[in-house]
Amino acid sequence: MDVSGESFEEDRLEAFDSDHVPEWERERLAKVERLRQQHIEPYARSFDPRTRLGEIAQAHVDLEPGTRAEGSHYRVAGRVMARREHGKAAFLTLRDGWDDLQVYGTVDALGPESFERLTELDVGDIVGCEGHVFRTRRGELTIFAESWVLLTKSLRPLPEKWHGLQDRETRYRQRYVDLIANPDVAWQLRARGKLVSAMRRYLEDRGFVEVETPILQPLPGGALARPFVTHHNALDADLYLRIAPELYLKRLLVGGFDRIFEIGKNFRNEGISLVHNPEFTMMELYWAYVDYHAIMQLVEEMIPALAQEVIGTTEIVVGEHSIELKPPWPRRTLDSLLREYLGMSLVEMRTDPVKARRELSTRSVEVEGDEGFSALVDSALKHLVWPKLLQPTFAIDYPLELSPLSKTHQDDPLLVERFQPIIGGREMGNAFSELNDPTDQRRRFEEQAASKAAGDEEAHALDEDFLRALEYGMPPAGGLGIGVDRLAMFLLGVDSLRDVILFPQLRPER
């Protein structure tokens, strides 16, 4: 209750020197004040029931120009995206979610006072109206307003001409405006949600059970990455935002789950780029009693099925290239790929890192003078190999040094049974035949711990509880992680992860 006799809007206007208050803000605050003086609440509590604009358009798709839909009567609501007057009539374009529909109001139908308030609406206001449907002579489906009500008064104008929000930084930072101004962006982000739902349904239909594992973990594990650290006061202990759910999901394999998956957030305290965000969504699954060959088959069948459901095709156009997702996908060993695109085998890179650095430099790949085998292989893959693999390809059989949680290859102790699906020149995931030998796992953890002690912040921590779980016995299993954001980015044809993340991480606003 306003016991002072002055409204909040009046106080706000008086709190600033008029020279420092934008004209649009003064005008809109004044409108709010006038409405309240007329006992009209500019921020309604509800407007229910209502019919979505898209449903109305679908129901009357066959209505002929210049005719009325007999017996039609609707309550609709939406944001005013455009307004124009024509004598004693006014036309509004309403947007409900991301569907538009025209509303037509006249002074005769609404009365002088209601019509005058209608003509004072600003673009961005949210209104509700009630009336029947007709199609104009020009063919535009329209609601004839028999009554209307203001539901929310907008205090900020939309970007000029409401479709002019093009600056990417502003779009990502003010996603709420981006969604209003750019319906195609809203469609992309809805399609991303559809991808997650389709993935969940696909796995559940094949007997996988969805689980949830901790996001706050006492030790970071499951990947080679730098974690975020926080402190729990009650426990007086540091905790880490998970970099991967892997070690907890494997504990569930020990406990008897045989097909499990989790779709959730991971966090890595690393750089930001077109294909990296510190907070990202992963789908990770584990399937007991199979190896990485079964996981490959699952991937090459699942991704085309998801594409078909989300975008209606398995053929994706990337630039000038058409990419067909239907199986089978070729399997290429890492050794063969490096021989083809670098001219060196894995054995040569391991035994002659000086030559490997030289070969990378001659191909314009920047490397440090002391980079070792693992870093050199990683650089060669990212800069020379992946960009050449446009059609879906499984890159298989990785060096042991790059994969501390993967099972040793049965034909070569220096390799592991690991693969990555590469599509459109980018990694879409990571998969292993999972290591279930606790002695071998301890040895690898100890090697990683030595690297961490030597200053490698991305090295894996030694997790004694996980080793204890393995000692109880984990069945042979195949595991898979797929980056949901990257897969959505590929399917929707965008060049930045930020276009498929609702609120991407940005530098603090100055």
Short mmCIF file of C-alpha atoms in Angstrom, two decimals:
data_model
loop_
_atom_site.label_atom_id
_atom_site.label_comp_id
_atom_site.label_asym_id
_atom_site.label_seq_id
_atom_site.Cartn_x
_atom_site.Cartn_y
_atom_site.Cartn_z
CA MET A 1 0.00 0.00 0.00
CA ASP A 2 1.28 3.48 -0.90
CA VAL A 3 0.90 5.31 2.41
CA SER A 4 2.91 8.32 1.27
CA GLY A 5 0.40 9.30 -1.42
CA GLU A 6 3.08 8.99 -4.12
CA SER A 7 3.54 6.01 -6.43
CA PHE A 8 6.72 4.02 -6.98
CA GLU A 9 6.83 5.31 -10.55
CA GLU A 10 6.72 8.93 -9.34
CA ASP A 11 9.51 8.22 -6.85
CA ARG A 12 11.60 6.61 -9.57
CA LEU A 13 11.17 9.55 -11.92
CA GLU A 14 12.07 12.05 -9.22
CA ALA A 15 15.08 10.04 -8.09
CA PHE A 16 17.06 10.95 -11.20
CA ASP A 17 17.93 14.18 -12.86
CA SER A 18 15.74 14.32 -15.97
CA ASP A 19 18.81 14.82 -18.13
CA HIS A 20 20.06 11.36 -17.12
CA VAL A 21 16.79 9.44 -17.57
CA PRO A 22 16.22 8.18 -21.14
CA GLU A 23 13.15 9.64 -22.80
CA TRP A 24 11.66 6.18 -23.37
CA GLU A 25 11.96 5.39 -19.68
CA ARG A 26 10.28 8.64 -18.62
CA GLU A 27 7.48 8.09 -21.13
CA ARG A 28 6.78 4.50 -20.15
CA LEU A 29 6.97 5.13 -16.42
CA ALA A 30 4.53 8.00 -16.92
CA LYS A 31 2.17 5.64 -18.75
CA VAL A 32 2.31 3.18 -15.85
CA GLU A 33 1.49 6.00 -13.45
CA ARG A 34 -1.47 7.18 -15.55
CA LEU A 35 -2.84 3.64 -15.75
CA ARG A 36 -2.73 3.27 -11.99
CA GLN A 37 -4.42 6.63 -11.54
CA GLN A 38 -7.19 5.22 -13.75
CA HIS A 39 -7.33 2.13 -11.48
CA ILE A 40 -5.90 -0.10 -14.20
CA GLU A 41 -3.28 -2.58 -12.99
CA PRO A 42 -0.42 -2.73 -15.54
CA TYR A 43 0.85 -6.10 -14.27
CA ALA A 44 -1.95 -8.66 -14.28
CA ARG A 45 -2.07 -11.84 -12.21
CA SER A 46 -3.33 -14.22 -14.90
CA PHE A 47 -5.13 -14.62 -18.20
CA ASP A 48 -6.50 -18.14 -18.33
CA PRO A 49 -7.84 -19.98 -20.24
CA ARG A 50 -6.31 -18.93 -23.55
CA THR A 51 -5.64 -20.52 -26.94
CA ARG A 52 -2.17 -20.49 -28.45
CA LEU A 53 -1.82 -18.46 -31.62
CA GLY A 54 -0.24 -21.35 -33.49
CA GLU A 55 -3.28 -23.54 -32.75
CA ILE A 56 -5.60 -20.87 -34.16
CA ALA A 57 -3.53 -20.56 -37.33
CA GLN A 58 -3.59 -24.33 -37.79
CA ALA A 59 -7.33 -24.60 -37.13
CA HIS A 60 -8.19 -21.98 -39.78
CA VAL A 61 -5.57 -22.68 -42.44
CA ASP A 62 -8.31 -23.18 -45.06
CA LEU A 63 -10.33 -20.04 -44.24
CA GLU A 64 -10.92 -18.06 -47.44
CA PRO A 65 -9.83 -14.38 -47.78
CA GLY A 66 -12.54 -11.90 -46.84
CA THR A 67 -14.53 -14.39 -44.74
CA ARG A 68 -15.24 -14.89 -41.04
CA ALA A 69 -14.87 -18.19 -39.21
CA GLU A 70 -18.45 -18.68 -38.07
CA GLY A 71 -18.83 -19.69 -34.45
CA SER A 72 -15.18 -18.99 -33.64
CA HIS A 73 -14.38 -17.31 -30.36
CA TYR A 74 -10.95 -17.20 -28.75
CA ARG A 75 -9.06 -15.74 -25.84
CA VAL A 76 -5.47 -15.05 -26.88
CA ALA A 77 -2.46 -13.38 -25.31
CA GLY A 78 0.93 -12.27 -26.55
CA ARG A 79 3.55 -9.57 -26.89
CA VAL A 80 2.88 -6.59 -29.15
CA MET A 81 5.50 -6.79 -31.90
CA ALA A 82 4.06 -4.10 -34.16
CA ARG A 83 1.22 -1.57 -34.05
CA ARG A 84 -0.37 0.71 -36.62
CA GLU A 85 -3.48 2.84 -36.72
CA HIS A 86 -5.90 3.54 -39.54
CA GLY A 87 -8.52 6.10 -38.55
CA LYS A 88 -10.89 4.47 -36.07
CA ALA A 89 -9.15 1.09 -36.38
CA ALA A 90 -5.87 -0.29 -35.13
CA PHE A 91 -3.82 -3.35 -36.09
CA LEU A 92 -1.52 -5.19 -33.68
CA THR A 93 0.87 -8.04 -34.38
CA LEU A 94 0.89 -10.35 -31.35
CA ARG A 95 3.59 -12.92 -30.70
CA ASP A 96 2.76 -15.84 -28.42
CA GLY A 97 6.01 -17.70 -27.82
CA TRP A 98 7.25 -17.66 -31.43
CA ASP A 99 3.96 -17.60 -33.39
CA ASP A 100 2.53 -14.33 -34.74
CA LEU A 101 -1.08 -13.36 -35.35
CA GLN A 102 -2.73 -10.08 -36.27
CA VAL A 103 -5.32 -8.46 -34.00
CA TYR A 104 -7.79 -5.89 -35.32
CA GLY A 105 -9.53 -3.43 -32.99
CA THR A 106 -12.06 -0.70 -33.75
CA VAL A 107 -13.49 2.17 -31.74
CA ASP A 108 -17.01 0.89 -32.44
CA ALA A 109 -16.33 -2.57 -31.01
CA LEU A 110 -14.16 -1.52 -28.07
CA GLY A 111 -15.58 1.87 -27.13
CA PRO A 112 -13.69 5.19 -27.12
CA GLU A 113 -11.76 4.73 -23.84
CA SER A 114 -10.62 1.18 -24.48
CA PHE A 115 -9.67 2.00 -28.07
CA GLU A 116 -7.64 5.03 -26.97
CA ARG A 117 -5.68 2.89 -24.51
CA LEU A 118 -5.13 0.37 -27.30
CA THR A 119 -3.55 3.04 -29.48
CA GLU A 120 -1.25 4.05 -26.61
CA LEU A 121 0.29 0.59 -26.33
CA ASP A 122 4.02 0.29 -26.88
CA VAL A 123 5.81 -2.39 -28.84
CA GLY A 124 6.85 -4.92 -26.20
CA ASP A 125 3.70 -4.69 -24.08
CA ILE A 126 1.89 -7.97 -23.37
CA VAL A 127 -1.88 -8.00 -23.82
CA GLY A 128 -4.79 -10.39 -23.83
CA CYS A 129 -7.79 -10.09 -26.07
CA GLU A 130 -11.01 -11.90 -26.87
CA GLY A 131 -12.80 -12.13 -30.19
CA HIS A 132 -13.59 -14.02 -33.37
CA VAL A 133 -11.42 -14.98 -36.33
CA PHE A 134 -11.58 -13.70 -39.89
CA ARG A 135 -9.23 -13.54 -42.83
CA THR A 136 -8.62 -10.16 -44.44
CA ARG A 137 -9.11 -9.60 -48.15
CA ARG A 138 -5.32 -9.67 -48.43
CA GLY A 139 -5.33 -13.12 -46.86
CA GLU A 140 -4.01 -12.42 -43.34
CA LEU A 141 -5.60 -14.42 -40.53
CA THR A 142 -6.81 -11.96 -37.87
CA ILE A 143 -8.53 -11.83 -34.50
CA PHE A 144 -11.32 -9.25 -34.37
CA ALA A 145 -10.95 -7.87 -30.83
CA GLU A 146 -14.24 -7.61 -28.93
CA SER A 147 -12.38 -6.81 -25.70
CA TRP A 148 -8.77 -6.59 -24.55
CA VAL A 149 -6.71 -6.11 -21.39
CA LEU A 150 -3.15 -5.05 -20.61
CA LEU A 151 -1.28 -7.90 -18.95
CA THR A 152 2.28 -6.51 -18.66
CA LYS A 153 3.60 -3.03 -19.36
CA SER A 154 7.06 -3.15 -20.94
CA LEU A 155 9.45 -0.52 -19.59
CA ARG A 156 12.18 -1.09 -22.18
CA PRO A 157 11.76 -0.84 -25.94
CA LEU A 158 12.67 -3.81 -28.07
CA PRO A 159 15.62 -3.43 -30.47
CA GLU A 160 14.91 -1.12 -33.37
CA LYS A 161 12.24 -2.62 -35.63
CA TRP A 162 12.26 -5.52 -33.08
CA HIS A 163 14.13 -7.76 -35.53
CA GLY A 164 17.34 -5.74 -35.41
CA LEU A 165 19.16 -7.49 -32.57
CA GLN A 166 22.15 -8.81 -34.49
CA ASP A 167 25.19 -8.12 -32.29
CA ARG A 168 26.23 -11.55 -31.04
CA GLU A 169 27.63 -10.41 -27.71
CA THR A 170 24.37 -8.59 -26.89
CA ARG A 171 22.31 -11.53 -28.09
CA TYR A 172 24.10 -14.00 -25.82
CA ARG A 173 24.14 -11.65 -22.84
CA GLN A 174 20.49 -10.68 -23.20
CA ARG A 175 19.11 -14.00 -24.40
CA TYR A 176 15.61 -13.02 -23.28
CA VAL A 177 15.59 -10.24 -25.89
CA ASP A 178 17.25 -12.48 -28.47
CA LEU A 179 14.40 -14.98 -28.13
CA ILE A 180 11.81 -12.24 -28.63
CA ALA A 181 13.57 -10.63 -31.58
CA ASN A 182 14.87 -13.72 -33.42
CA PRO A 183 12.35 -16.59 -33.68
CA ASP A 184 14.90 -18.70 -35.57
CA VAL A 185 17.13 -18.67 -32.48
CA ALA A 186 14.18 -19.79 -30.38
CA TRP A 187 13.58 -22.63 -32.85
CA GLN A 188 17.23 -23.73 -32.57
CA LEU A 189 17.10 -23.82 -28.80
CA ARG A 190 13.80 -25.70 -28.82
CA ALA A 191 15.36 -28.19 -31.25
CA ARG A 192 18.23 -28.70 -28.80
CA GLY A 193 15.69 -29.65 -26.14
CA LYS A 194 14.08 -32.01 -28.61
CA LEU A 195 17.48 -33.62 -29.21
CA VAL A 196 17.92 -34.31 -25.48
CA SER A 197 14.42 -35.81 -25.25
CA ALA A 198 15.00 -37.97 -28.32
CA MET A 199 18.35 -39.21 -26.97
CA ARG A 200 16.81 -40.10 -23.63
CA ARG A 201 13.94 -41.95 -25.31
CA TYR A 202 16.28 -43.80 -27.70
CA LEU A 203 18.40 -45.14 -24.84
CA GLU A 204 15.47 -46.04 -22.60
CA ASP A 205 13.87 -47.98 -25.47
CA ARG A 206 17.06 -50.09 -25.57
CA GLY A 207 17.04 -50.95 -21.91
CA PHE A 208 19.28 -48.20 -20.52
CA VAL A 209 18.31 -46.73 -17.15
CA GLU A 210 18.82 -43.02 -16.46
CA VAL A 211 20.68 -42.23 -13.22
CA GLU A 212 22.03 -39.17 -11.43
CA THR A 213 25.50 -38.92 -9.92
CA PRO A 214 27.09 -36.16 -7.81
CA ILE A 215 28.01 -32.83 -9.35
CA LEU A 216 29.95 -31.83 -6.24
CA GLN A 217 32.73 -34.39 -5.87
CA PRO A 218 35.53 -34.79 -3.30
CA LEU A 219 37.98 -35.63 -6.11
CA PRO A 220 37.79 -34.56 -9.76
CA GLY A 221 37.93 -37.57 -12.05
CA GLY A 222 36.85 -39.20 -15.28
CA ALA A 223 38.76 -36.89 -17.64
CA LEU A 224 41.99 -34.98 -18.05
CA ALA A 225 40.88 -31.43 -17.29
CA ARG A 226 41.33 -28.60 -14.82
CA PRO A 227 38.41 -28.50 -12.34
CA PHE A 228 36.56 -25.74 -10.55
CA VAL A 229 37.02 -25.92 -6.79
CA THR A 230 34.73 -24.71 -4.00
CA HIS A 231 34.56 -25.16 -0.22
CA HIS A 232 31.86 -26.76 1.90
CA ASN A 233 31.76 -24.98 5.24
CA ALA A 234 29.93 -27.62 7.28
CA LEU A 235 32.31 -30.39 6.18
CA ASP A 236 35.29 -28.00 6.12
CA ALA A 237 36.35 -29.68 2.90
CA ASP A 238 37.13 -28.63 -0.64
CA LEU A 239 34.80 -30.01 -3.30
CA TYR A 240 35.06 -29.96 -7.07
CA LEU A 241 32.45 -29.39 -9.75
CA ARG A 242 32.56 -32.61 -11.73
CA ILE A 243 34.58 -32.71 -14.92
CA ALA A 244 32.88 -36.03 -15.82
CA PRO A 245 30.48 -38.51 -14.16
CA GLU A 246 32.54 -41.52 -15.26
CA LEU A 247 33.93 -42.85 -12.00
CA TYR A 248 30.55 -42.72 -10.25
CA LEU A 249 28.78 -44.41 -13.16
CA LYS A 250 31.38 -47.19 -13.08
CA ARG A 251 30.72 -47.65 -9.36
CA LEU A 252 27.14 -48.41 -10.40
CA LEU A 253 28.40 -51.09 -12.79
CA VAL A 254 30.15 -52.66 -9.80
CA GLY A 255 26.86 -52.49 -7.90
CA GLY A 256 24.93 -54.41 -10.55
CA PHE A 257 23.52 -51.88 -13.02
CA ASP A 258 24.28 -53.16 -16.51
CA ARG A 259 22.95 -50.42 -18.82
CA ILE A 260 23.00 -46.89 -17.45
CA PHE A 261 23.23 -43.35 -18.76
CA GLU A 262 23.27 -39.81 -17.44
CA ILE A 263 22.54 -36.53 -19.23
CA GLY A 264 23.87 -33.63 -17.22
CA LYS A 265 26.26 -30.75 -16.74
CA ASN A 266 30.03 -31.04 -16.57
CA PHE A 267 32.39 -28.19 -15.68
CA ARG A 268 35.95 -27.62 -16.82
CA ASN A 269 38.02 -24.61 -15.82
CA GLU A 270 39.43 -24.08 -19.27
CA GLY A 271 39.29 -21.63 -22.16
CA ILE A 272 36.22 -20.45 -24.03
CA SER A 273 35.96 -20.83 -27.81
CA LEU A 274 33.46 -21.57 -30.55
CA VAL A 275 33.45 -25.21 -29.43
CA HIS A 276 34.25 -24.88 -25.71
CA ASN A 277 32.17 -23.57 -22.81
CA PRO A 278 33.21 -24.03 -19.14
CA GLU A 279 29.74 -25.48 -18.42
CA PHE A 280 28.50 -28.02 -20.93
CA THR A 281 26.07 -30.91 -21.26
CA MET A 282 27.21 -34.50 -21.74
CA MET A 283 25.42 -37.78 -22.24
CA GLU A 284 27.50 -40.55 -20.73
CA LEU A 285 26.53 -44.24 -20.82
CA TYR A 286 27.96 -47.58 -19.72
CA TRP A 287 26.97 -50.98 -21.05
CA ALA A 288 28.17 -54.07 -19.21
CA TYR A 289 29.51 -57.18 -20.98
CA VAL A 290 30.30 -55.45 -24.30
CA ASP A 291 33.40 -53.75 -25.70
CA TYR A 292 33.97 -50.68 -27.84
CA HIS A 293 32.82 -52.44 -31.02
CA ALA A 294 29.27 -52.67 -29.66
CA ILE A 295 29.42 -49.02 -28.63
CA MET A 296 30.47 -48.04 -32.17
CA GLN A 297 27.43 -49.80 -33.56
CA LEU A 298 25.20 -48.04 -31.03
CA VAL A 299 26.62 -44.63 -32.02
CA GLU A 300 26.32 -45.08 -35.79
CA GLU A 301 22.70 -46.19 -35.37
CA MET A 302 21.69 -43.63 -32.73
CA ILE A 303 22.99 -40.39 -34.26
CA PRO A 304 21.17 -40.83 -37.61
CA ALA A 305 17.98 -41.71 -35.71
CA LEU A 306 18.29 -38.57 -33.59
CA ALA A 307 18.92 -36.43 -36.68
CA GLN A 308 15.86 -37.86 -38.39
CA GLU A 309 13.67 -37.09 -35.39
CA VAL A 310 15.02 -33.61 -34.65
CA ILE A 311 15.52 -32.13 -38.13
CA GLY A 312 13.77 -34.64 -40.37
CA THR A 313 16.79 -35.86 -42.36
CA THR A 314 20.07 -37.74 -42.00
CA GLU A 315 21.80 -35.54 -44.58
CA ILE A 316 23.49 -32.46 -43.11
CA VAL A 317 24.88 -29.61 -45.18
CA VAL A 318 28.04 -28.02 -43.77
CA GLY A 319 29.31 -25.21 -45.97
CA GLU A 320 29.72 -26.67 -49.45
CA HIS A 321 29.70 -30.25 -48.19
CA SER A 322 26.85 -32.71 -47.77
CA ILE A 323 27.32 -35.14 -44.88
CA GLU A 324 25.34 -38.39 -44.80
CA LEU A 325 24.92 -39.90 -41.33
CA LYS A 326 23.52 -43.30 -42.29
CA PRO A 327 25.65 -46.29 -41.22
CA PRO A 328 28.04 -47.95 -41.61
CA TRP A 329 30.77 -45.49 -40.67
CA PRO A 330 34.39 -46.31 -41.55
CA ARG A 331 36.82 -47.30 -38.77
CA ARG A 332 40.27 -45.70 -39.05
CA THR A 333 43.12 -46.37 -36.63
CA LEU A 334 44.86 -43.33 -35.24
CA ASP A 335 48.11 -44.69 -36.59
CA SER A 336 46.79 -44.79 -40.16
CA LEU A 337 45.33 -41.30 -39.86
CA LEU A 338 48.61 -39.82 -38.58
CA ARG A 339 50.57 -41.57 -41.31
CA GLU A 340 48.23 -40.08 -43.92
CA TYR A 341 47.99 -36.49 -42.65
CA LEU A 342 51.30 -36.01 -40.76
CA GLY A 343 53.54 -38.55 -42.45
CA MET A 344 54.56 -40.15 -39.13
CA SER A 345 53.37 -43.24 -37.28
CA LEU A 346 52.60 -43.36 -33.57
CA VAL A 347 55.83 -45.28 -32.98
CA GLU A 348 57.85 -42.60 -34.78
CA MET A 349 56.16 -39.80 -32.84
CA ARG A 350 56.84 -41.58 -29.56
CA THR A 351 60.51 -42.28 -30.31
CA ASP A 352 61.37 -39.06 -32.17
CA PRO A 353 59.43 -36.11 -30.70
CA VAL A 354 61.94 -33.64 -32.21
CA LYS A 355 60.98 -34.79 -35.70
CA ALA A 356 57.30 -34.74 -34.78
CA ARG A 357 57.56 -31.12 -33.62
CA ARG A 358 59.36 -30.25 -36.85
CA GLU A 359 56.75 -31.96 -39.01
CA LEU A 360 53.95 -30.14 -37.19
CA SER A 361 55.73 -26.79 -37.53
CA THR A 362 56.20 -27.25 -41.27
CA ARG A 363 52.41 -27.70 -41.48
CA SER A 364 51.81 -24.42 -39.58
CA VAL A 365 50.86 -26.11 -36.31
CA GLU A 366 52.36 -24.18 -33.40
CA VAL A 367 54.07 -26.39 -30.80
CA GLU A 368 56.21 -25.66 -27.76
CA GLY A 369 59.83 -26.80 -27.77
CA ASP A 370 59.31 -29.17 -24.84
CA GLU A 371 55.96 -30.70 -25.81
CA GLY A 372 55.91 -34.43 -25.26
CA PHE A 373 54.32 -37.33 -27.12
CA SER A 374 50.76 -36.92 -25.80
CA ALA A 375 50.59 -33.20 -26.56
CA LEU A 376 52.09 -33.70 -30.02
CA VAL A 377 49.55 -36.38 -30.93
CA ASP A 378 46.73 -34.20 -29.61
CA SER A 379 47.90 -31.21 -31.68
CA ALA A 380 48.24 -33.32 -34.82
CA LEU A 381 44.72 -34.68 -34.41
CA LYS A 382 43.05 -31.34 -33.74
CA HIS A 383 44.85 -29.34 -36.43
CA LEU A 384 45.66 -31.83 -39.19
CA VAL A 385 43.46 -34.90 -38.94
CA TRP A 386 40.01 -33.91 -37.66
CA PRO A 387 39.47 -31.06 -40.18
CA LYS A 388 39.90 -33.61 -42.99
CA LEU A 389 37.26 -36.02 -41.67
CA LEU A 390 33.99 -34.50 -42.86
CA GLN A 391 32.00 -37.70 -43.34
CA PRO A 392 31.26 -39.68 -40.14
CA THR A 393 34.35 -41.64 -39.14
CA PHE A 394 35.40 -43.63 -36.09
CA ALA A 395 39.01 -42.82 -35.14
CA ILE A 396 40.06 -45.89 -33.13
CA ASP A 397 42.93 -47.35 -31.08
CA TYR A 398 44.61 -44.53 -29.17
CA PRO A 399 47.99 -44.34 -27.43
CA LEU A 400 47.93 -45.51 -23.83
CA GLU A 401 49.28 -42.15 -22.64
CA LEU A 402 46.12 -40.31 -23.82
CA SER A 403 43.63 -42.65 -22.13
CA PRO A 404 44.19 -43.48 -18.44
CA LEU A 405 40.75 -45.09 -18.01
CA SER A 406 40.62 -47.27 -21.14
CA LYS A 407 41.35 -50.98 -21.52
CA THR A 408 44.68 -51.94 -23.12
CA HIS A 409 44.38 -53.12 -26.71
CA GLN A 410 44.58 -56.90 -27.00
CA ASP A 411 47.08 -56.68 -29.91
CA ASP A 412 49.37 -53.85 -28.71
CA PRO A 413 50.11 -52.95 -25.05
CA LEU A 414 50.98 -49.36 -26.08
CA LEU A 415 47.45 -48.81 -27.40
CA VAL A 416 44.01 -48.77 -25.79
CA GLU A 417 40.57 -49.73 -27.11
CA ARG A 418 39.25 -46.22 -27.51
CA PHE A 419 37.41 -44.43 -30.31
CA GLN A 420 36.05 -40.99 -31.11
CA PRO A 421 33.26 -40.31 -33.59
CA ILE A 422 34.40 -37.48 -35.88
CA ILE A 423 31.75 -35.70 -37.98
CA GLY A 424 32.16 -32.54 -39.98
CA GLY A 425 35.75 -32.22 -38.83
CA ARG A 426 34.89 -32.21 -35.11
CA GLU A 427 34.93 -34.65 -32.21
CA MET A 428 31.40 -35.61 -31.18
CA GLY A 429 32.27 -37.87 -28.30
CA ASN A 430 34.64 -40.33 -26.70
CA ALA A 431 34.33 -44.06 -25.99
CA PHE A 432 36.32 -46.94 -24.50
CA SER A 433 36.40 -50.56 -23.72
CA GLU A 434 36.52 -49.76 -20.02
CA LEU A 435 39.49 -50.66 -17.86
CA ASN A 436 38.36 -53.02 -15.10
CA ASP A 437 41.73 -54.34 -13.89
CA PRO A 438 42.27 -52.63 -10.48
CA THR A 439 46.04 -53.25 -10.53
CA ASP A 440 46.46 -51.70 -13.96
CA GLN A 441 44.17 -48.82 -12.97
CA ARG A 442 46.20 -48.12 -9.84
CA ARG A 443 49.42 -48.03 -11.86
CA ARG A 444 47.93 -45.53 -14.30
CA PHE A 445 46.51 -43.39 -11.50
CA GLU A 446 49.95 -43.31 -9.86
CA GLU A 447 51.51 -42.16 -13.14
CA GLN A 448 48.89 -39.42 -13.37
CA ALA A 449 49.48 -38.45 -9.75
CA ALA A 450 53.19 -38.05 -10.50
CA SER A 451 52.33 -35.77 -13.42
CA LYS A 452 50.01 -33.74 -11.18
CA ALA A 453 52.75 -33.41 -8.56
CA ALA A 454 55.06 -32.17 -11.31
CA GLY A 455 52.62 -29.37 -12.14
CA ASP A 456 50.15 -30.84 -14.64
CA GLU A 457 46.85 -29.36 -13.42
CA GLU A 458 44.86 -31.55 -15.83
CA ALA A 459 46.32 -34.87 -14.66
CA HIS A 460 43.98 -37.38 -13.05
CA ALA A 461 43.76 -37.61 -9.27
CA LEU A 462 44.33 -40.93 -7.51
CA ASP A 463 40.88 -42.03 -6.31
CA GLU A 464 41.27 -44.71 -3.64
CA ASP A 465 37.53 -45.27 -3.25
CA PHE A 466 37.15 -45.94 -6.96
CA LEU A 467 40.04 -48.41 -6.82
CA ARG A 468 38.34 -50.12 -3.88
CA ALA A 469 35.17 -50.44 -5.98
CA LEU A 470 37.14 -52.01 -8.83
CA GLU A 471 38.65 -54.50 -6.39
CA TYR A 472 35.14 -55.82 -5.71
CA GLY A 473 34.94 -56.56 -9.45
CA MET A 474 33.54 -54.49 -12.33
CA PRO A 475 32.21 -56.47 -15.29
CA PRO A 476 33.72 -55.85 -18.73
CA ALA A 477 31.95 -52.87 -20.24
CA GLY A 478 31.89 -50.31 -23.00
CA GLY A 479 31.44 -46.63 -22.20
CA LEU A 480 30.50 -43.57 -24.25
CA GLY A 481 30.35 -39.84 -23.76
CA ILE A 482 28.69 -37.55 -26.33
CA GLY A 483 28.80 -33.76 -26.13
CA VAL A 484 25.15 -32.77 -26.44
CA ASP A 485 25.98 -29.14 -27.21
CA ARG A 486 28.38 -30.07 -30.02
CA LEU A 487 25.95 -32.57 -31.52
CA ALA A 488 23.18 -29.95 -31.46
CA MET A 489 25.52 -27.42 -33.02
CA PHE A 490 26.31 -29.82 -35.86
CA LEU A 491 22.72 -30.89 -36.53
CA LEU A 492 21.42 -27.31 -36.53
CA GLY A 493 24.19 -25.95 -38.73
CA VAL A 494 25.54 -23.24 -36.41
CA ASP A 495 29.20 -22.37 -35.92
CA SER A 496 29.27 -21.62 -32.19
CA LEU A 497 28.28 -23.53 -29.06
CA ARG A 498 26.79 -20.29 -27.76
CA ASP A 499 24.05 -20.58 -30.36
CA VAL A 500 22.76 -23.80 -28.78
CA ILE A 501 23.27 -22.87 -25.10
CA LEU A 502 20.58 -20.66 -23.60
CA PHE A 503 22.91 -18.71 -21.34
CA PRO A 504 26.56 -19.21 -22.39
CA GLN A 505 29.40 -18.05 -20.15
CA LEU A 506 30.67 -14.56 -21.02
CA ARG A 507 33.16 -12.09 -19.66
CA PRO A 508 31.66 -9.93 -16.90
CA GLU A 509 29.71 -6.98 -18.27
CA ARG A 510 31.58 -3.73 -17.77
#
